[in-house]
Amino acid sequence: MEYKYLNNIAGPDDVKKIPEDKLPELAAEIREALFNRLTKRGGHFGPNFGMVEMTIALHYVFDSPKDQMVFDVAHQTYPHKMLTGRARAYTDDEHFGEVGGFTNPEESDHDMFYIGHTSTSVSLATGLAKGRDLTGRGGNVIAIIGDGSLSGGEALEGLDYAGEMDTNLIIVVNDNEQSIAENHGGLYKNLAALRKSKGEFEINLFRSMGLDYMYVEEGNDISALIKAFREVKDTDHPIVVHVHTVKGKGYKPAEENRENWHWHAPFDRETGENLNNWGGESYNSIFADHISERIEKDKSIALVTAAVPGAVGLGQEKREKLEENYVDVGIAEEQATAMCSGIAKNGGKPIFATNATFAQRVYDQVTQDVSLNKSAVTIQLSSSSVFGMGDATHIGISAIGLFSNIPGLKYLSPTNREEYLAMLDYSIDQNEGPVVLAVPCDGVNPAEYPVMTDFSGPVKYQVCEKGKEVAVLALGDFFNLGKNTAEFIESKSGKKVTLINPRFASGLDEELLDSLCEDHSVIVTLEDGILDGGFGQKVASYLGSKGVKVLNYGFEKKFYDGVPPQTAMKECRLDPELIWEDVIRA
Amino acid sequence: MEYKYLNNIAGPDDVKKIPEDKLPELAAEIREALFNRLTKRGGHFGPNFGMVEMTIALHYVFDSPKDQMVFDVAHQTYPHKMLTGRARAYTDDEHFGEVGGFTNPEESDHDMFYIGHTSTSVSLATGLAKGRDLTGRGGNVIAIIGDGSLSGGEALEGLDYAGEMDTNLIIVVNDNEQSIAENHGGLYKNLAALRKSKGEFEINLFRSMGLDYMYVEEGNDISALIKAFREVKDTDHPIVVHVHTVKGKGYKPAEENRENWHWHAPFDRETGENLNNWGGESYNSIFADHISERIEKDKSIALVTAAVPGAVGLGQEKREKLEENYVDVGIAEEQATAMCSGIAKNGGKPIFATNATFAQRVYDQVTQDVSLNKSAVTIQLSSSSVFGMGDATHIGISAIGLFSNIPGLKYLSPTNREEYLAMLDYSIDQNEGPVVLAVPCDGVNPAEYPVMTDFSGPVKYQVCEKGKEVAVLALGDFFNLGKNTAEFIESKSGKKVTLINPRFASGLDEELLDSLCEDHSVIVTLEDGILDGGFGQKVASYLGSKGVKVLNYGFEKKFYDGVPPQTAMKECRLDPELIWEDVIRA
């Protein structure tokens, strides 16, 4: 492929030099570049293919970075990156590594924020507008938000506040009729009515929040978009431009199966088939199968997701089979959490399953709506781990510090397949209070030690191997690391090391810790999370006055950005040999 | 006052026995009982006076607890408590202690949840409805939410999700045209248009979210309300009943000054004057005066609040003087936080000032929108302390554990007036990243040691007194306790004790800690917060391998419910004498 236009674009000024009637050729080149990267590397597919024309029109009309664009989630910004000096990261395989998957000010001045979570763009844009007005810098502020993100509380708060502002602010709603999976929420009926009436329907969510409104039906027609954006440029008040686009536009498999092609692994362009086989058992499939079986027998169970059913292995077919017992609230984690509390209150058995990074939204809801009310809600966290960590916007290693310190909540950290299922079943069936369950991420391992099934009552750690001198408390995901560490130390010292599975990140087995002090001089703790606020520090605090040495291992308090697990672990001395060195020193 | 009706009401069944035309007499009695308690005890005034008629009508029509009512915030439930067997807690001074200020299932079966934060009722009610349907228990579910609470993300998520439900759910919007202070957000223009048109205005927030809708103008007319509630009782789909009420109805000063009478201290009924004089300097007045002065000179400062300007001493007059430099976003903490990030990005100097308990809503926004983006936002927390702790719904002692572990964020804990102002000024003027500033709560104390003004660079603790053997690290609010403890230990041991003001809750002064190990054998840490996840545990972890004993003092991980500070402190051995005992033991 020759990138006739794209190769000559160093920034938005170069886009503006292209005659308007040639812009569709640029669009075709962008799609080719997207194919080049996505077939080989994978990434967000549908959002980017749908945004090609809109991105060209935005940069044709507005003057970034003087005019400031905030892309919600920022997973749809591959075309934006191509038009702001980063095209070769898509056209040239050797430069794939030069861009991340989201906007990031460290990559380009055209990226306003480092963003990866949904529903933040409007609020951030109101701030840019306010800052602009206070400092007199001038320029347009444009938020670009997908329909799926509109159901998030932060987005709705942002729209509402924008509706009382009296200054330039443009909110482009990219309506492709789809969230990650299908949309959920009453407002989507309104968007449908607005699309059907070409924006004329009298009931209008945006107008009801005090915002001006314009509708553009041809969201993949560059000229229509240019016309619309020219109309709103330099507006003196907030206005919503509701644009109807086609998710995955330009690739038939993606247009036809929007959920599967929201994000996609490397694939064959001709057939749409995955290049790699992702077979084998995963915790996703284990959960999906187990919960489906349980729901078949117990209709009081309610599985709740917030727009990421894929994160727990629930494809469309599996979801439909769950009928009334499956609820997707859309991108609305606060709603999911509080709803679960209500379900529990009336005798249902709710499970809120989501990614650890998105659960960060609901500390207050878990505390107030759930835990203070002793509601027996299971909150299952995926990816609360160094394994599978992506950009700094999607890291789950804060989960222990965030949730384990909430009063009245049990944080369970299973170490293997059987223990995971035992904890899940315990949590579903108990009626005492909330449980956070951290799904293991270090592969599916079978149990090597007996598995407890009742996690009520006081915190009980499991002594897997009983030794002397040195004890290793290896939480959840890091149990295998702990086992390896104990074996390494044994091989070096010739003495049997005590190996413990703590099971609970939220509390101490004080009796056991006291007894360890009798014949141990060093206690090692390992956890798959940031050390500060986590599990090991509680152990160190409890043992602070006892005279035994405590060595805590976990991650640094920093934003790990695309760091491979092994690198992060080595940095933090999470390695049997390095731990052995520290033990000797202590 | 003779409570002819009220004294004979043991529960909602007794309300239903009263002829409809006699209900206004019951309303008058309820207002008398409210006066009886509120003049002497203080409490939420306006919300309860406005809800008298609606509460009677709700219990006249619905059958609680079979029909389940969820009151948002639950600060307007004094009449509800009177009609559900708890009247004497209002009519009889000796029984004042029998009720808390919010709904609480431990008080009554008619209270669905223990609630105190805003904007949760609709989501909780969707859960009750779902649980009801899964278990077949039947009954109506009714959420009662004030107009002020509608701007919160959780409420908007709840309304949106309710709009796709297909079952009984009644959402009563109690529209008294007022939040705590005035309302902020575009949706309030829509509510005004709906009120003006008696619900006929074609643009309708609730309908735009897929909800059915009904308007009731006479929100303080019991018969009109009974009629409306009878119409919607047993509805087979979600419906909003938008009711127009008068906040503070029945007491002229409260109707005329709704902000001052939202909550009110004990007062003289004739004059409306406070019974106690609340004079003297407070951190509220110090902040309000200081920030007003600073804004006068620097128009790039933006003070942002989320509906609680009173929490930082900003009455209406003071707010108006700040003009463009003051922003109230309404009850919308997520919006406030993200907006501040945008303001900082464009060169403004944002301060988000709120109560610690409400800041719990924005862990993700502080992490992602602010800290990951290195936005120089000042987040000022009031009441992050055991002092002034109220019901379990309003405790701020989780703040250190919640915020101090966020990467890239400085958590500053001033110990006195001058240090507070120095930290505030530093934070406003710096451009490095976010700062959480915990306003002291143990009274306004002057500085006794030199005050640092530059808090950039590495964490530096202040050695206030240099001794040997024992060192006391006394954070923020507990500096005076630390000083008293050091003095007590000195008086007992005859040896000088090292006294340290750590200043930072978010990091360690490793150099100093290392040097302490040289001539100290016991390190004591004190913090005004829950121990788990907090400051002291970081110290214990760091010193775990050094051979020095560490004693951490702070609060237990539990929901303190109306516990007096001195009691909570004694329980946790936060007392010089008890600490001395522990030091000796160690």
Tab-separated table of C-alpha atoms in Angstrom, chain B residues 374-529:
chain	number	residue	atom	x	y	z
B	374	LYS	CA	-0.090	14.918	37.026
B	375	SER	CA	-2.717	17.631	37.350
B	376	ALA	CA	-1.920	20.076	40.128
B	377	VAL	CA	-5.246	19.883	41.918
B	378	THR	CA	-5.689	20.654	45.602
B	379	ILE	CA	-8.239	18.396	47.227
B	380	GLN	CA	-9.079	19.751	50.628
B	381	LEU	CA	-10.787	17.362	53.012
B	382	SER	CA	-12.837	18.530	55.963
B	383	SER	CA	-13.654	16.207	58.865
B	384	SER	CA	-11.147	13.489	58.014
B	385	SER	CA	-10.994	12.927	61.738
B	386	VAL	CA	-12.373	11.264	64.825
B	387	PHE	CA	-13.283	14.744	66.038
B	388	GLY	CA	-16.739	15.675	64.835
B	389	MET	CA	-17.518	12.150	63.687
B	390	GLY	CA	-21.277	11.570	63.420
B	391	ASP	CA	-23.318	8.577	62.337
B	392	ALA	CA	-21.547	5.692	60.634
B	393	THR	CA	-22.614	7.204	57.304
B	394	HIS	CA	-20.516	10.284	57.956
B	395	ILE	CA	-17.082	9.268	59.117
B	396	GLY	CA	-13.899	10.582	57.566
B	397	ILE	CA	-11.316	8.338	59.194
B	398	SER	CA	-10.853	6.222	56.074
B	399	ALA	CA	-9.315	9.125	54.189
B	400	ILE	CA	-5.649	8.332	54.788
B	401	GLY	CA	-6.045	4.728	53.691
B	402	LEU	CA	-8.084	5.754	50.684
B	403	PHE	CA	-6.020	8.602	49.265
B	404	SER	CA	-2.482	8.260	50.614
B	405	ASN	CA	-1.861	5.102	48.583
B	406	ILE	CA	-2.645	6.653	45.199
B	407	PRO	CA	0.517	6.905	43.079
B	408	GLY	CA	1.748	10.419	42.385
B	409	LEU	CA	-0.354	12.088	45.058
B	410	LYS	CA	0.871	13.972	48.120
B	411	TYR	CA	-1.222	13.642	51.243
B	412	LEU	CA	-0.401	16.497	53.611
B	413	SER	CA	-1.436	16.504	57.259
B	414	PRO	CA	-0.887	19.888	58.908
B	415	THR	CA	-0.639	20.078	62.678
B	416	ASN	CA	-1.491	23.739	63.277
B	417	ARG	CA	-2.882	26.936	61.790
B	418	GLU	CA	0.309	28.251	60.201
B	419	GLU	CA	1.294	24.892	58.807
B	420	TYR	CA	-2.173	24.450	57.320
B	421	LEU	CA	-1.935	27.781	55.525
B	422	ALA	CA	1.616	27.066	54.374
B	423	MET	CA	0.540	23.737	52.929
B	424	LEU	CA	-2.526	25.279	51.304
B	425	ASP	CA	-0.464	28.006	49.655
B	426	TYR	CA	2.193	25.544	48.568
B	427	SER	CA	-0.431	23.307	47.033
B	428	ILE	CA	-2.221	26.104	45.190
B	429	ASP	CA	0.996	27.482	43.726
B	430	GLN	CA	2.823	24.284	42.776
B	431	ASN	CA	2.486	22.670	39.389
B	432	GLU	CA	3.704	19.136	40.036
B	433	GLY	CA	0.662	17.074	40.821
B	434	PRO	CA	-2.272	16.529	43.135
B	435	VAL	CA	-2.255	17.263	46.841
B	436	VAL	CA	-4.780	16.050	49.380
B	437	LEU	CA	-4.848	18.420	52.320
B	438	ALA	CA	-6.464	17.205	55.539
B	439	VAL	CA	-7.853	20.171	57.452
B	440	PRO	CA	-7.062	19.826	61.173
B	441	CYS	CA	-10.082	19.065	63.330
B	442	ASP	CA	-8.766	19.303	66.878
B	443	GLY	CA	-9.355	23.009	67.158
B	444	VAL	CA	-7.265	25.873	65.841
B	445	ASN	CA	-3.812	25.592	67.376
B	446	PRO	CA	-0.917	27.975	66.753
B	447	ALA	CA	2.468	26.727	65.555
B	448	GLU	CA	4.956	25.836	68.280
B	449	TYR	CA	7.777	24.780	65.977
B	450	PRO	CA	9.130	26.331	62.771
B	451	VAL	CA	6.865	25.817	59.778
B	452	MET	CA	8.189	24.640	56.410
B	453	THR	CA	6.738	26.334	53.335
B	454	ASP	CA	8.036	24.214	50.480
B	455	PHE	CA	6.686	20.690	50.350
B	456	SER	CA	8.070	19.778	46.945
B	457	GLY	CA	10.982	17.391	46.706
B	458	PRO	CA	11.405	14.292	48.827
B	459	VAL	CA	9.349	13.631	51.939
B	460	LYS	CA	10.824	15.396	54.970
B	461	TYR	CA	9.546	14.794	58.465
B	462	GLN	CA	10.139	17.457	61.098
B	463	VAL	CA	12.053	16.519	64.243
B	464	CYS	CA	10.439	18.770	66.827
B	465	GLU	CA	12.185	17.359	69.858
B	466	LYS	CA	15.292	15.207	69.711
B	467	GLY	CA	15.636	12.463	72.297
B	468	LYS	CA	16.662	8.840	72.524
B	469	GLU	CA	15.183	5.367	72.995
B	470	VAL	CA	11.591	6.274	72.148
B	471	ALA	CA	10.406	8.289	69.134
B	472	VAL	CA	6.822	9.426	68.621
B	473	LEU	CA	5.668	10.132	65.061
B	474	ALA	CA	2.461	12.102	65.516
B	475	LEU	CA	0.606	12.809	62.278
B	476	GLY	CA	-1.637	15.827	61.674
B	477	ASP	CA	-4.505	16.063	64.114
B	478	PHE	CA	-2.781	13.815	66.591
B	479	PHE	CA	0.330	15.945	66.953
B	480	ASN	CA	-0.851	17.276	70.274
B	481	LEU	CA	-1.620	13.782	71.472
B	482	GLY	CA	1.916	12.884	70.418
B	483	LYS	CA	3.353	15.815	72.295
B	484	ASN	CA	1.423	14.863	75.424
B	485	THR	CA	2.530	11.270	75.021
B	486	ALA	CA	6.190	12.263	74.664
B	487	GLU	CA	5.929	14.439	77.745
B	488	PHE	CA	4.205	11.692	79.709
B	489	ILE	CA	6.863	9.167	78.779
B	490	GLU	CA	9.579	11.669	79.709
B	491	SER	CA	7.959	12.237	83.079
B	492	LYS	CA	7.908	8.482	83.721
B	493	SER	CA	11.226	7.440	82.210
B	494	GLY	CA	13.220	10.546	82.916
B	495	LYS	CA	14.579	10.346	79.365
B	496	LYS	CA	14.005	12.807	76.554
B	497	VAL	CA	11.662	11.422	73.882
B	498	THR	CA	11.981	12.227	70.177
B	499	LEU	CA	8.876	13.974	68.832
B	500	ILE	CA	8.285	14.063	65.088
B	501	ASN	CA	5.733	15.823	62.878
B	502	PRO	CA	5.650	13.650	59.746
B	503	ARG	CA	3.757	16.261	57.674
B	504	PHE	CA	3.195	13.700	54.872
B	505	ALA	CA	0.832	10.735	55.242
B	506	SER	CA	1.731	9.520	51.768
B	507	GLY	CA	5.403	8.759	52.045
B	508	LEU	CA	8.341	7.921	54.219
B	509	ASP	CA	11.347	9.985	55.201
B	510	GLU	CA	13.597	6.950	54.913
B	511	GLU	CA	16.755	8.802	55.821
B	512	LEU	CA	15.246	9.963	59.081
B	513	LEU	CA	13.728	6.570	59.853
B	514	ASP	CA	17.103	4.939	59.255
B	515	SER	CA	18.800	7.413	61.565
B	516	LEU	CA	16.181	6.814	64.269
B	517	CYS	CA	17.142	3.159	64.284
B	518	GLU	CA	20.607	4.106	65.500
B	519	ASP	CA	19.610	5.360	68.922
B	520	HIS	CA	15.955	4.402	69.342
B	521	SER	CA	14.479	1.053	70.253
B	522	VAL	CA	10.758	1.888	70.046
B	523	ILE	CA	9.006	3.924	67.368
B	524	VAL	CA	5.420	4.960	68.091
B	525	THR	CA	3.137	6.185	65.295
B	526	LEU	CA	-0.126	8.048	65.871
B	527	GLU	CA	-2.696	8.861	63.220
B	528	ASP	CA	-6.235	10.180	63.216
B	529	GLY	CA	-7.522	7.460	60.926
